[in-house]
Coordinates of C-alpha atoms in Angstrom, one line a residue:
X1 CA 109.4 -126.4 -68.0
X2 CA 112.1 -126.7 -69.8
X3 CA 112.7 -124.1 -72.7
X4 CA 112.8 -125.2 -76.3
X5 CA 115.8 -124.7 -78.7
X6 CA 114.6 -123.1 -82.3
X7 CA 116.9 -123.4 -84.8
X8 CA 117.1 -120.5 -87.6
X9 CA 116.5 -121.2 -91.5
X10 CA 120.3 -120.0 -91.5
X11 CA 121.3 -122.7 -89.4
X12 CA 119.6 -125.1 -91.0
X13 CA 120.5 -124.6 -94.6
X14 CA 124.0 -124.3 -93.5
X15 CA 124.2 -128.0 -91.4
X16 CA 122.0 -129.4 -94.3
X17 CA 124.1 -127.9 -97.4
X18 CA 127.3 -129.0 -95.1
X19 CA 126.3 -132.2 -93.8
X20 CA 126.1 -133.0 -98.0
X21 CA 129.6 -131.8 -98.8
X22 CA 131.0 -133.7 -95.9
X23 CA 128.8 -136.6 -96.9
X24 CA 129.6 -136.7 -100.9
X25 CA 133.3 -135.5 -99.6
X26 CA 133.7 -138.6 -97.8
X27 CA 131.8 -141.6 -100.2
X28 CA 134.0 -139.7 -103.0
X29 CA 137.4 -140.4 -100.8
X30 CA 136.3 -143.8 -99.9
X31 CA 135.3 -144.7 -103.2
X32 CA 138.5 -143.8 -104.5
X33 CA 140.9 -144.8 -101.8
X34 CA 139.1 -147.7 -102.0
X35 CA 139.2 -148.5 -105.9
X36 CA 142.9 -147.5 -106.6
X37 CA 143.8 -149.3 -103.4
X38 CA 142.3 -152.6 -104.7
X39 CA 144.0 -151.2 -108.3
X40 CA 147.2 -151.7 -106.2
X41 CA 147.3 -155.0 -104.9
X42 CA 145.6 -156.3 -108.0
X43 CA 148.8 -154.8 -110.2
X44 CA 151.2 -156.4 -107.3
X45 CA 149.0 -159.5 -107.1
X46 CA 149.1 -160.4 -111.0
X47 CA 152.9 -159.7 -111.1
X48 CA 153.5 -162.3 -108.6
X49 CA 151.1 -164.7 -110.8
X50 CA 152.9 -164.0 -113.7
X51 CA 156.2 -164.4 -112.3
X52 CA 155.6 -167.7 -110.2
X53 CA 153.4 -169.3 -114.1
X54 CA 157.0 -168.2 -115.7
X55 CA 159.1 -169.9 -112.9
X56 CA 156.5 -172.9 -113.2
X57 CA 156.5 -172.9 -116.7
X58 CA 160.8 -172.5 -117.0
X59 CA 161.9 -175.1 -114.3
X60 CA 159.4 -178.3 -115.8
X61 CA 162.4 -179.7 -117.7
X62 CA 164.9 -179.0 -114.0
X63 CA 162.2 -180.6 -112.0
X64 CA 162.1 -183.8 -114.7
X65 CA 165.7 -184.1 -114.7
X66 CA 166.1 -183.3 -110.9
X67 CA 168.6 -180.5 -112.0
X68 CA 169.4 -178.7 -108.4
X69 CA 171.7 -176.6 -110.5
X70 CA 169.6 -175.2 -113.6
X71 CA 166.6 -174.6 -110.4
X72 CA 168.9 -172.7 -108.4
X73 CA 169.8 -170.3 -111.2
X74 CA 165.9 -169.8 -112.0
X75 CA 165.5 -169.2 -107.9
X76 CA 168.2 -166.4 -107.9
X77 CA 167.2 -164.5 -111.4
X78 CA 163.5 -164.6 -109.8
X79 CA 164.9 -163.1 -106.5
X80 CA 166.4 -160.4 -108.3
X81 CA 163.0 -158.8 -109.1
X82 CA 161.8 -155.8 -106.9
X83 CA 159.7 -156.9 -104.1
X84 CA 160.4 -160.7 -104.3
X85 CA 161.8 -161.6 -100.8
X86 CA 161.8 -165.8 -101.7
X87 CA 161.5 -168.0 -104.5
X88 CA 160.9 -172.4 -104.0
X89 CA 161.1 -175.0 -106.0
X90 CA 159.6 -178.2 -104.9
X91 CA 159.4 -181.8 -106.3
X92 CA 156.3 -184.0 -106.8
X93 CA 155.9 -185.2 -103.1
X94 CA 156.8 -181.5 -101.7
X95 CA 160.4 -181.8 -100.7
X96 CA 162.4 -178.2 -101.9
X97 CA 164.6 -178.4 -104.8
X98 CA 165.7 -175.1 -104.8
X99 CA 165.0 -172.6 -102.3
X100 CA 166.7 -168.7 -102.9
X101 CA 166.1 -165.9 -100.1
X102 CA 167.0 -162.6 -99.0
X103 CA 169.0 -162.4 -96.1
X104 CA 166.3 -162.8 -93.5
X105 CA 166.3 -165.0 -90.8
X106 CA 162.8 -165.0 -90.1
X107 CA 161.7 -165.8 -93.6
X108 CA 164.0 -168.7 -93.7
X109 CA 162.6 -169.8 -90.8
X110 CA 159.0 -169.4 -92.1
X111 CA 160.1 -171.4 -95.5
X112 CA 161.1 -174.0 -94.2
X113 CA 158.4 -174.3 -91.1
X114 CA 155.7 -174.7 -93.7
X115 CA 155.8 -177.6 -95.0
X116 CA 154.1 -178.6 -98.6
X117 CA 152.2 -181.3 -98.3
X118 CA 150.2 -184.1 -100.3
X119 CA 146.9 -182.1 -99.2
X120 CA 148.5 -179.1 -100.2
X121 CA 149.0 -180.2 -103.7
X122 CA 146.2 -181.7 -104.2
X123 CA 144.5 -178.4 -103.6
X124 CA 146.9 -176.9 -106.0
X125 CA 146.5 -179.3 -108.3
X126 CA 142.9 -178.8 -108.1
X127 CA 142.5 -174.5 -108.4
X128 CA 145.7 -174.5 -110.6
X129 CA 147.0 -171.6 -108.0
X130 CA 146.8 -170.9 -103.9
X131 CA 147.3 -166.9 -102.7
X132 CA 147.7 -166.4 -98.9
X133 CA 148.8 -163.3 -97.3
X134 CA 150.8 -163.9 -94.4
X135 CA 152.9 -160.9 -91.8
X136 CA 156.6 -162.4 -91.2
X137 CA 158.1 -161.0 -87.8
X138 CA 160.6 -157.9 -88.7
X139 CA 159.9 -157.8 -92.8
X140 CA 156.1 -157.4 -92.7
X141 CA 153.2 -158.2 -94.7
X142 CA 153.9 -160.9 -97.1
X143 CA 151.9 -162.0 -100.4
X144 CA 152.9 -165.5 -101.4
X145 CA 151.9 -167.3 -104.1
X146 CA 151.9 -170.7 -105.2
X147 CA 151.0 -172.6 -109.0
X148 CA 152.0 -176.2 -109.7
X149 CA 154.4 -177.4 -112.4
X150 CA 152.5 -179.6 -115.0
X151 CA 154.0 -181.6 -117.4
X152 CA 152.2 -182.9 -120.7
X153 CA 154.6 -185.8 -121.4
X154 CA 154.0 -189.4 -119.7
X155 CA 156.9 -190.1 -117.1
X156 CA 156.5 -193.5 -115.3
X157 CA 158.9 -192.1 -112.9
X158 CA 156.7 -189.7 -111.7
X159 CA 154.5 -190.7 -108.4
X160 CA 151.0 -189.1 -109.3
X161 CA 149.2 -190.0 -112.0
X162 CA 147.9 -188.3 -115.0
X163 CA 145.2 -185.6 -115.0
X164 CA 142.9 -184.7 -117.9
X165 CA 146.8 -185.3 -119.9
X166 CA 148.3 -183.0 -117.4
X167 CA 150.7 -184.4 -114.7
X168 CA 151.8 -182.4 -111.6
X169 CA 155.8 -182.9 -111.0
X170 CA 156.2 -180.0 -108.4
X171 CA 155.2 -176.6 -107.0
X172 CA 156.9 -173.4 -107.6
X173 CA 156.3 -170.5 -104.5
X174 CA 157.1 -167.0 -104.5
X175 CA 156.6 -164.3 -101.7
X176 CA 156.5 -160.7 -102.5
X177 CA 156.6 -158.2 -99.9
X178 CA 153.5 -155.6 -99.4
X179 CA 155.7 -152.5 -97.5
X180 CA 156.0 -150.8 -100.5
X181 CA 152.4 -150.7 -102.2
X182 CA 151.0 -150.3 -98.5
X183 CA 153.2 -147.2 -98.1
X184 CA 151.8 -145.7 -101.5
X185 CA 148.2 -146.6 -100.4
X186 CA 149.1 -144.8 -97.2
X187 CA 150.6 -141.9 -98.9
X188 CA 147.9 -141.5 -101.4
X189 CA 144.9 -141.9 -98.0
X190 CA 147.0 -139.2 -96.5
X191 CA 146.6 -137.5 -99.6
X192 CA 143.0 -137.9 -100.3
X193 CA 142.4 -137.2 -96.7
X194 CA 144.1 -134.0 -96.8
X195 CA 142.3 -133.0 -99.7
X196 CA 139.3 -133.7 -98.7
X197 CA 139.3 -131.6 -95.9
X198 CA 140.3 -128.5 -98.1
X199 CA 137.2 -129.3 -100.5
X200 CA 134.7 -129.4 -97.1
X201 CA 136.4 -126.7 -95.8
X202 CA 136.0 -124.5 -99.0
X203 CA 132.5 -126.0 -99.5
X204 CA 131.4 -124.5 -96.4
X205 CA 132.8 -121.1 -97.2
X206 CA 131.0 -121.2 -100.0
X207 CA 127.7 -122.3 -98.8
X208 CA 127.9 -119.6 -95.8
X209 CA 128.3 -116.9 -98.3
X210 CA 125.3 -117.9 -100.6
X211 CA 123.3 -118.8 -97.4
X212 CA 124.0 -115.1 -96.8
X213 CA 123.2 -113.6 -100.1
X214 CA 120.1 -116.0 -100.3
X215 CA 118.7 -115.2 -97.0
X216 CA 119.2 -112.0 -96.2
X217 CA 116.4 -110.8 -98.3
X218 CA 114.6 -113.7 -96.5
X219 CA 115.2 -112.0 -93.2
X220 CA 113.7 -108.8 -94.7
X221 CA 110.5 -110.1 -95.4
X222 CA 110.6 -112.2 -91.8
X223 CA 110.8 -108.9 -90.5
X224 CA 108.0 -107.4 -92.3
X225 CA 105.8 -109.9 -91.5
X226 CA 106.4 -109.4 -87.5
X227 CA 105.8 -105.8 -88.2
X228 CA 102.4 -106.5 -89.7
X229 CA 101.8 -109.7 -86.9
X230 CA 102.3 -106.6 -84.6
X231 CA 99.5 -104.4 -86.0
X232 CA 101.7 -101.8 -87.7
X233 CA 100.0 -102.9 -91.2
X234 CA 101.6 -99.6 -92.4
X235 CA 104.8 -101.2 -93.1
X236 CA 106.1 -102.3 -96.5
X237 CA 109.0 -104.5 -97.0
X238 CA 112.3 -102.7 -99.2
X239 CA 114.3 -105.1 -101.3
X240 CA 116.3 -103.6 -104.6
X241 CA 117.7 -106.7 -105.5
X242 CA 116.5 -107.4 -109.2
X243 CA 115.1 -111.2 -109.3
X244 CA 112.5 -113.4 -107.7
X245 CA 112.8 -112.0 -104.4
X246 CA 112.1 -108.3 -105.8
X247 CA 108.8 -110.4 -107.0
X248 CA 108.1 -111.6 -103.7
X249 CA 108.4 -108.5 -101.9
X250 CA 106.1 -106.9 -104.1
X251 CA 103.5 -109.4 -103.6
X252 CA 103.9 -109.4 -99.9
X253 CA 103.5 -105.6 -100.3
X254 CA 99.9 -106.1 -102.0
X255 CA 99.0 -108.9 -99.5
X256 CA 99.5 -106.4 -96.4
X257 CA 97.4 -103.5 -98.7
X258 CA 94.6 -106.1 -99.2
X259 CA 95.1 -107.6 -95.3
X260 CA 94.4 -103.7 -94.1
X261 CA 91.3 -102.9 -95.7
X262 CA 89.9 -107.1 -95.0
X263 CA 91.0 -106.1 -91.5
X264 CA 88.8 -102.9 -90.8
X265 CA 86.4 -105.2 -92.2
X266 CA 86.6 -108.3 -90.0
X267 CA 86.5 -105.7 -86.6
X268 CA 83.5 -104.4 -87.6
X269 CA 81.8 -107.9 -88.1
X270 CA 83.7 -109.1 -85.3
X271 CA 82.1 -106.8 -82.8
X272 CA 78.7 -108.3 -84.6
X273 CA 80.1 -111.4 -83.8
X274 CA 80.8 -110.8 -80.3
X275 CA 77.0 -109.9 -79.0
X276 CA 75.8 -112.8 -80.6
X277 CA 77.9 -114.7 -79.0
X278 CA 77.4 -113.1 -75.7
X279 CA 73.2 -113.7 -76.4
X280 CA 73.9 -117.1 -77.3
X281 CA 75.9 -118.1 -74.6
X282 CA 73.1 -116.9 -72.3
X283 CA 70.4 -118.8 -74.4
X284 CA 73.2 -121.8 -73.9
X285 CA 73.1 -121.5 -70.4
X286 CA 68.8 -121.1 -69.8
X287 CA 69.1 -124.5 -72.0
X288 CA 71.7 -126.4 -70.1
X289 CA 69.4 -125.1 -67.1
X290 CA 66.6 -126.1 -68.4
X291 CA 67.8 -129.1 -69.6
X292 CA 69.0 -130.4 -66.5
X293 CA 65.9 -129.6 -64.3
X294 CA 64.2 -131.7 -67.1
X295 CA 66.2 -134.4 -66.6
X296 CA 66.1 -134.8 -62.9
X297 CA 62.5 -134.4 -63.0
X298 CA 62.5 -137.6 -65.7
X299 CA 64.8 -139.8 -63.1
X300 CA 62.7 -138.7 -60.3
X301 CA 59.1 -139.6 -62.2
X302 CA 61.5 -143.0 -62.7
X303 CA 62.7 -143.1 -59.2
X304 CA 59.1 -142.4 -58.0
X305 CA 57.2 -144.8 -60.5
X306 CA 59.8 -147.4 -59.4
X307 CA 59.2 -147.3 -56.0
X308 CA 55.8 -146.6 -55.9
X309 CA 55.4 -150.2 -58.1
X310 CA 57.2 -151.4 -55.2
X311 CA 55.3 -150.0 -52.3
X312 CA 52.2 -151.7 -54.1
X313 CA 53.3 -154.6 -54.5
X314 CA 54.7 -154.7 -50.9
X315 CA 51.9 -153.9 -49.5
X316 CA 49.7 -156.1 -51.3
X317 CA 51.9 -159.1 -50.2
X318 CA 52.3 -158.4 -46.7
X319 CA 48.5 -158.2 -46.3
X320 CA 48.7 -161.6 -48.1
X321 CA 51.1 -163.4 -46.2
X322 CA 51.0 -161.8 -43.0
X323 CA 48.0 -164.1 -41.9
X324 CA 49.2 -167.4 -43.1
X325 CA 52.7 -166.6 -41.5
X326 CA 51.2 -165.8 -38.4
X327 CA 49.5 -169.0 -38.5
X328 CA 52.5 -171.1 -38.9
X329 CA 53.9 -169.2 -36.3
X330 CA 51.3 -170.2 -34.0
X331 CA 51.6 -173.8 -35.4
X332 CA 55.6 -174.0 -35.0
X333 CA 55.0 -172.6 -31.7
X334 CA 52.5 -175.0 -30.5
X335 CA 54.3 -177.9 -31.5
X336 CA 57.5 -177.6 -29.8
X337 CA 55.5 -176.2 -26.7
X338 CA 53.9 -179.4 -26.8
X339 CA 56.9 -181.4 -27.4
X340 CA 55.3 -183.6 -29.4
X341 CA 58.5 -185.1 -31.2
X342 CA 60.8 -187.3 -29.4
X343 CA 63.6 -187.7 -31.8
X344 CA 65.9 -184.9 -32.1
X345 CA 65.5 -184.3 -36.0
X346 CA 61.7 -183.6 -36.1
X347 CA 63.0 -180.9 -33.3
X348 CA 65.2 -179.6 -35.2
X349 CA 62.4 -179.3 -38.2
X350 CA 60.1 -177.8 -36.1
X351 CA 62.7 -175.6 -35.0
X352 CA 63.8 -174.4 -38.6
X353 CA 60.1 -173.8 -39.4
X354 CA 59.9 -171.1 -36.9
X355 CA 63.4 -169.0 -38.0
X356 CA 62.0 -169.7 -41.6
X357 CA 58.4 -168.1 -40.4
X358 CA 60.5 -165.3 -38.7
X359 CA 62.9 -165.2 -42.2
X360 CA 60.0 -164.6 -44.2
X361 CA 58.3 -162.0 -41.7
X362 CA 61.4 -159.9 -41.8
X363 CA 60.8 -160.0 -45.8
X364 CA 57.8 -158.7 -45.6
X365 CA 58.8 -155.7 -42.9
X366 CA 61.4 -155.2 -45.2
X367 CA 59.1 -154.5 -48.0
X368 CA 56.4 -152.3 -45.8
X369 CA 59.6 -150.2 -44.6
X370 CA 60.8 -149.7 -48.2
X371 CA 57.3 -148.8 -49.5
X372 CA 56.8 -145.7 -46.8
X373 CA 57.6 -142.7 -46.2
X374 CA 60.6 -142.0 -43.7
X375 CA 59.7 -139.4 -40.8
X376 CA 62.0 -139.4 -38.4
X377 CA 62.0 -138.3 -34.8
X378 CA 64.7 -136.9 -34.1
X379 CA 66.1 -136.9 -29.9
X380 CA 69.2 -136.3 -28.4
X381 CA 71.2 -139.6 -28.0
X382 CA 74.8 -140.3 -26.6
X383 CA 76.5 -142.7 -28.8
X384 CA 78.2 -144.8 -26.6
X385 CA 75.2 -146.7 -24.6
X386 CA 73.2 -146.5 -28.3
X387 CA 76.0 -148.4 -29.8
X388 CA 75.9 -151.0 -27.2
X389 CA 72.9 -151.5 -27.1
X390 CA 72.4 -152.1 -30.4
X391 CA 75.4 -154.6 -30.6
X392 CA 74.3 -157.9 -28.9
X393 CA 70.6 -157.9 -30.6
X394 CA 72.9 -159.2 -33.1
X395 CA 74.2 -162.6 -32.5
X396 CA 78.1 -163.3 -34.0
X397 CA 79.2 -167.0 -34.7
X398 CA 82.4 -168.2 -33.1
X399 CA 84.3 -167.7 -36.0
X400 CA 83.3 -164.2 -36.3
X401 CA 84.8 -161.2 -33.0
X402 CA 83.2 -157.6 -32.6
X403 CA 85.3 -154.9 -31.6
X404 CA 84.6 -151.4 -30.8
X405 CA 86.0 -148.1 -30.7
X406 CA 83.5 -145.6 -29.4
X407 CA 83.9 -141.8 -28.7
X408 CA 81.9 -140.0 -26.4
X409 CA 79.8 -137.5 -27.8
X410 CA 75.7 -136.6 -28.0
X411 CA 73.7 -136.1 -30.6
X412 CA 70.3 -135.8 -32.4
X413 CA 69.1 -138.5 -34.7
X414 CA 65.9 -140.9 -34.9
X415 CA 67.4 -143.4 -32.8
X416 CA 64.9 -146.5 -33.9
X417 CA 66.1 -145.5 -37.6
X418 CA 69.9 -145.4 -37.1
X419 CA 68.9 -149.1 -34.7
X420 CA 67.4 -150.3 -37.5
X421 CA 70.7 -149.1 -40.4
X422 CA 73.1 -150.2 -37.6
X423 CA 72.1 -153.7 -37.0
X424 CA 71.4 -154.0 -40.6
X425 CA 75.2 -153.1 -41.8
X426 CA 76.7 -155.9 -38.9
X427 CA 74.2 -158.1 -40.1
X428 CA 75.4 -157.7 -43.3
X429 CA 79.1 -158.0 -42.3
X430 CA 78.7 -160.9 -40.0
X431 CA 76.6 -162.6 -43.6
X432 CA 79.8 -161.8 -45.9
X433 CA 82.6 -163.4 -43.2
X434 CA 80.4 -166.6 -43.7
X435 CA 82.9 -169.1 -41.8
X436 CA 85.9 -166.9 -42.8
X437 CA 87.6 -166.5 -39.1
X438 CA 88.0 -162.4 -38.5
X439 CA 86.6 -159.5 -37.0
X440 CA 84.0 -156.9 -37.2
X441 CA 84.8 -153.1 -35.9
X442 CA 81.9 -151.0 -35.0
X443 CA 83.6 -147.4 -34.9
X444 CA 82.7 -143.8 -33.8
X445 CA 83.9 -140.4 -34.8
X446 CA 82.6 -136.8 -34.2
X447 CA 84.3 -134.3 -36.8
X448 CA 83.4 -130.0 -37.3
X449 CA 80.3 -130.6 -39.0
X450 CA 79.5 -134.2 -39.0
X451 CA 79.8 -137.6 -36.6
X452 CA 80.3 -141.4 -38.6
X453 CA 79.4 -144.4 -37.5
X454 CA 82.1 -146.8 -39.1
X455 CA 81.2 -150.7 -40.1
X456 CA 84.3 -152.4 -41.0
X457 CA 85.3 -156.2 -41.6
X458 CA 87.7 -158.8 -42.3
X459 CA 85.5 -160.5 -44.9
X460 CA 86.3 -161.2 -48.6
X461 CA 85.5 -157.6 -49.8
X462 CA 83.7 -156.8 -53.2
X463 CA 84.1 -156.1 -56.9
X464 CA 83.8 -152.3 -58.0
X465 CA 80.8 -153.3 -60.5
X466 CA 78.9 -155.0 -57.5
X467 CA 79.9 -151.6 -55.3
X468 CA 77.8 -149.5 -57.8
X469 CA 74.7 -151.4 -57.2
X470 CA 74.9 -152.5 -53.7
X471 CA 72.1 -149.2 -53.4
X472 CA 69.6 -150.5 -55.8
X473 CA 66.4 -151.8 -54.5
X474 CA 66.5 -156.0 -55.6
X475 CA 69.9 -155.6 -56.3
X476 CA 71.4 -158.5 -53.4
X477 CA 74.4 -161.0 -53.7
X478 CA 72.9 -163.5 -50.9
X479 CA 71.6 -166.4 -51.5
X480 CA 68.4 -165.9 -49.1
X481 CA 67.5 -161.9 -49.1
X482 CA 65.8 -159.7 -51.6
X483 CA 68.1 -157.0 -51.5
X484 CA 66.0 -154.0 -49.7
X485 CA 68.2 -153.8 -46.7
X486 CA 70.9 -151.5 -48.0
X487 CA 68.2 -149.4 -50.2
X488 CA 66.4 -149.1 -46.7
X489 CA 69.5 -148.1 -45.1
X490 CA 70.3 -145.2 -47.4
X491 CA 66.4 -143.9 -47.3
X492 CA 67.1 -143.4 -43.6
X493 CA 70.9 -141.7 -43.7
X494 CA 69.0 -139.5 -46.3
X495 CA 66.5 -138.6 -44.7
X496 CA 68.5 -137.6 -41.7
X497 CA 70.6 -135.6 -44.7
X498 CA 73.8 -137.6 -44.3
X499 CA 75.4 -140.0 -47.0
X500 CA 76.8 -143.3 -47.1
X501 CA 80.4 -144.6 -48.0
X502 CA 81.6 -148.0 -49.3
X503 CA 85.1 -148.8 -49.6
X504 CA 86.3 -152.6 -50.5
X505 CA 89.3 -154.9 -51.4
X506 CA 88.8 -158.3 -52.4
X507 CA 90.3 -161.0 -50.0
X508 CA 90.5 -157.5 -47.6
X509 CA 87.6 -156.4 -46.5
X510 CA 85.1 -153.7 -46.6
X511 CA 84.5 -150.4 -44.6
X512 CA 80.8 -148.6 -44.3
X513 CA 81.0 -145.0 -43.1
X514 CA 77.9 -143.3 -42.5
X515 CA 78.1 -139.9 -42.2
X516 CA 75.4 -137.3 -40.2
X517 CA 75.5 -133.4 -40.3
X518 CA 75.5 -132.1 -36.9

């Protein structure tokens, strides 16, 4: 068995009280590298708004008079402010008027590779403004903005038509670069990062020293308390500090006075304690005794009442029937002596009426062996020739093949008894193949102290609930029987003072061991 970890109060206060610092530390940093990063791009972000709305609004009157010249002086004073890498001017159906760059190839080459379309300004003309952040190979990551120019005069010039008294003549677009306000939010991360650290750092300096101060007078009393677990109830606890804990160990003082004296106390009444329970676990026992023989005596009067209602009304009926059957007998028996039928089916009724006579005489024999007493008489008896001459008194269908597998050995048993519990378990197995081809195995073993006889088939087995009452007197699962053949069978194994074992799987089989003391 593994052994289990136990962490110290210590421990614990310190991962908790640390585990908050870190915690608070880092929400605190990510809060505010998060606030003044979006503080950052928003600054960035409204420049270039305002400075592409002042392009708009200063080249309406170039864009009207299609003056390349007056644009490309508003292109190159917008490129001169920090961070602008391009500035466009376009006309009414997107083609560029004016178009001022650093000296980049790539940015050029991205210009002029997006095109502004009719779709494009639509859009534009629709949200007044489009921002898309864009990385440019070898300059970076790139915020461009776009507004429209809008004129409020009617120009019949002009392709598009007018909107709410607004008309769209062109689109001015602007790229700033991002390298510079990423490298300050980088800088200040760094920063916040660093600092951070030193805060958690100090933060669990701190809390190790007041996790010190706080529980070393803990400790104390921790200690105290094993002492007195111990049995040294002697022992006071010794703290000078002046505060709640000088409180606490005072009270835990007066606990371990008052636990002394309550202690002599409770020995005294627990040695009290001790004989009574010693005299009432013996008065326990006599009653569990007593108890017991009570109730086996109960399910014996049941056992006895049961079967004595049984023996009477066995006997009653086989006195009853006996002499009617044997009249019918005699009757069945005369007839096909006589052969008075000629056709084949009144044979075959005269025939049925004898097994049915003989049926219904084994019923009754049934019931007279149930209702008496088992005395056996006991000889010596080798198992082999007793097996096989029990064996063919019971006949097997074609469907059905008995197998044995005998040992040699003698011994002492009633030997019309075990006849009568051997043919009744093949009879039973043969009954439950039905016309289910498969075998039945008839098996002996001699053990120390015991022999079995072993019954085993091939048939469809049975259900654990119908196991449990397989023993019970009426209990049967045939359609013609009564259900006294098993009952009988265990009255006779014990009687001899052996026992009986059922083992079954459905669509399996089912295995009968009876087993005899030697």
């Amino acid at each position: 068995m593994s052994k289990r970890v136990i962490f110290g109060l210590n421990f614990k206060v310190i991962v908790t009280i640390s585990l908050v610092i870190i915690l608070t530390s880092a929400i605190l940093s990510w809060f505010f590298i998060t606030s003044q990063s979006i503080v950052l791009k928003n600054s960035i972000e409204n420049r270039a708004i305002i400075l592409a709305n002042s392009l708009s609004s200063s080249s309406e009157y170039g864009v009207i008079t299609s003056s390349k010249e007056f644009l490309a002086h508003l292109t190159r004073n917008t490129i001169k402010e920090e961070d602008v890498l391009y500035s466009v001017i376009y006309d009414s159906n997107g083609v560029p008027l004016a178009v001022e760059t650093v000296a980049n190839d790539n940015i050029k080459k991205d210009i002029f590779s997006s095109y502004v379309d009719s779709i494009v300004l639509i859009n534009l003309e629709r949200n007044k403004l489009r921002k898309v952040t864009k990385n440019i190979p070898n300059v970076g990551e790139v915020l461009e903005i776009m507004v429209p120019i809008l004129s409020y005069e009617y120009i019949p010039s002009v392709k598009n038509a007018k909107y709410d008294n607004e008309t769209i003549v062109g689109a001015v677009r602007i790229g700033i670069a991002l390298d510079r306000i990423n490298y300050q939010i980088d800088k200040m991360t760094k920063s916040i990062i660093v600092l951070t650290f030193i805060v958690i750092f100090t933060g669990i300096i701190i809390s190790l020293l007041l996790v010190r101060f706080i529980l070393t007078p803990i400790r104390e009393l921790i200690y105290g308390t094993r002492k007195i677990a111990a049995g040294n109830l002697g022992y006071r606890v010794s703290i000078n500090s002046n505060d709640e804990f000088r409180e606490l160990a005072k009270s835990f003082n007066s606990m371990a006075s008052d636990m002394e004296i309550h202690i002599r106390e409770l020995n005294k009444e627990k040695k009290e304690l001790i004989n009574l329970k010693v005299a009432f676990e013996q008065r326990s026992y006599e009653l569990e005794e007593t108890l017991e023989k009570v109730q086996s005596i109960q399910q014996d009067l049941i056992k006895s009442e049961k079967f004595a209602t049984i023996g009477r009304l066995a006997s009653s009926v086989a006195h009853e029937l006996r002499n009617p059957l044997a009249a019918i007998k005699n009757i069945s028996y005369f007839l096909s002596k006589m052969h008075t039928f000629s056709d084949p089916k009144s044979n075959q009724m005269v025939k049925m009426l004898s097994e049915e006579v003989l049926r219904a005489n084994k019923i009754i024999t049934d019931l007279l062996d149930y209702s008496r007493t088992k005395k056996l008489n006991k000889l010596p008896v080798d198992i082999i020739p007793f097996i096989n001459k029990v064996i063919p008194t019971v006949p097997m269908p074609e469907n059905v093949k008995l197998i044995t597998d005998l040992q040699p050995f003698s011994v002492v048993m009633d030997p019309d008894k075990m006849t009568q519990v051997l043919i009744n378990l093949i009879t039973n197995a043969k009954d439950a193949m039905a016309d289910k081809v498969g075998q039945i195995k008839v098996s002996t073993r001699k053990e120390e102290k015991v022999f079995k006889i072993i019954v085993e088939d091939t048939a469809c087995g049975m259900s654990e609930e119908t196991i449990k009452h397989l023993f019970e007197p009426l209990f049967t699962t045939k359609l013609k029987g009564i259900g006294l053949g098993l009952p009988i069978v265990k009255e006779i194994i014990d009687a001899h003072q052996g026992r009986i074992l059922v083992t079954s799987t459905i669509d399996v089989g089912t295995v009968f061991t009876v087993e005899i003391p030697l």
